[in-house]
Protein backbone atom coordinates (compact mmCIF):
# COMPACT_ATOMS: atom_id res chain seq x y z
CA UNK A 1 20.54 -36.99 47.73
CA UNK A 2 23.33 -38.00 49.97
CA UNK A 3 25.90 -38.27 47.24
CA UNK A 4 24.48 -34.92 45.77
CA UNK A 5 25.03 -33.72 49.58
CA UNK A 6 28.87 -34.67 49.51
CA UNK A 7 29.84 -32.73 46.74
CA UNK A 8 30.95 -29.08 47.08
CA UNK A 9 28.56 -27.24 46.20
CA UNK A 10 26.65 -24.71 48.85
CA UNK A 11 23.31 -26.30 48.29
CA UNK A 12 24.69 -29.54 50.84
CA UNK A 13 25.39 -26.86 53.30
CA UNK A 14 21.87 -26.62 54.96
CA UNK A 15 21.15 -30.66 54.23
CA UNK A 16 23.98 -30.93 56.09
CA UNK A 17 23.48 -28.72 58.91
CA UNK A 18 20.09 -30.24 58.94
CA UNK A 19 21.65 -33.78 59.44
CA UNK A 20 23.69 -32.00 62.65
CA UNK A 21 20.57 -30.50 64.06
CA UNK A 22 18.76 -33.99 63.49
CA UNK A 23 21.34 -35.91 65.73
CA UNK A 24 21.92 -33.28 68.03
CA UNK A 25 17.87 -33.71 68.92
CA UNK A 26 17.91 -37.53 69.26
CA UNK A 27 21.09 -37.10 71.24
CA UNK A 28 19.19 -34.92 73.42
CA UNK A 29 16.10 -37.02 73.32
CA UNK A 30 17.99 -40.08 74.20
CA UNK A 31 19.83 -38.45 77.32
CA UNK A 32 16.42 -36.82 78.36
CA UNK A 33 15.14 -40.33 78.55
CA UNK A 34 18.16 -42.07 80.15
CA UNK A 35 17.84 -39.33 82.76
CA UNK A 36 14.19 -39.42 83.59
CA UNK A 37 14.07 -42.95 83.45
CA UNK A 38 17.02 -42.94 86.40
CA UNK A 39 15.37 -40.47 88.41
CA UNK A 40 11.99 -42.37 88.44
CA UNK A 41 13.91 -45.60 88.82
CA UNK A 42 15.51 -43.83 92.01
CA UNK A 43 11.88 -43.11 92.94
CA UNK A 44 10.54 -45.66 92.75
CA UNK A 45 12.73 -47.86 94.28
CA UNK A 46 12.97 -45.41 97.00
CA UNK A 47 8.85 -46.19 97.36
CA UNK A 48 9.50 -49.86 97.07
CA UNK A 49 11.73 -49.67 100.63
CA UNK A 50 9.28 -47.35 101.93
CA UNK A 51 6.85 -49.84 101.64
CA UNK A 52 8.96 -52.81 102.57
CA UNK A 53 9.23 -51.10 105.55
CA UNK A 54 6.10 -50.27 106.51
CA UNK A 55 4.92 -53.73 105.63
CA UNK A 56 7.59 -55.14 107.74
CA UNK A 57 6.51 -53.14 110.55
């Protein structure tokens, strides 16, 4: 369907806009990930000193 969808003819339209949408929600998926997985990195190595520090005390 991918060669069909190359051609010029306004049926690839919405298999192509479908294609957009597709990689526009992975690319969002992706950054939602790389962001929540930095935050709780931050977190959690904030805990890690926390208790480092009470443990050293």
């Amino acid at each position: 369907w991918l060669c069909m969808g190359a051609g010029s003819n306004p049926a690839s339209q919405p298999i192509i806009k479908e294609g957009i949408m597709a990689i526009w929600t992975w690319i969002w998926i992706i950054l939602g990930l790389l962001i929540i997985g930095f935050v709780m990195d931050a977190t959690t190595s904030s805990k890690w000193d926390d208790n480092g520090d009470s443990q050293d005390d």
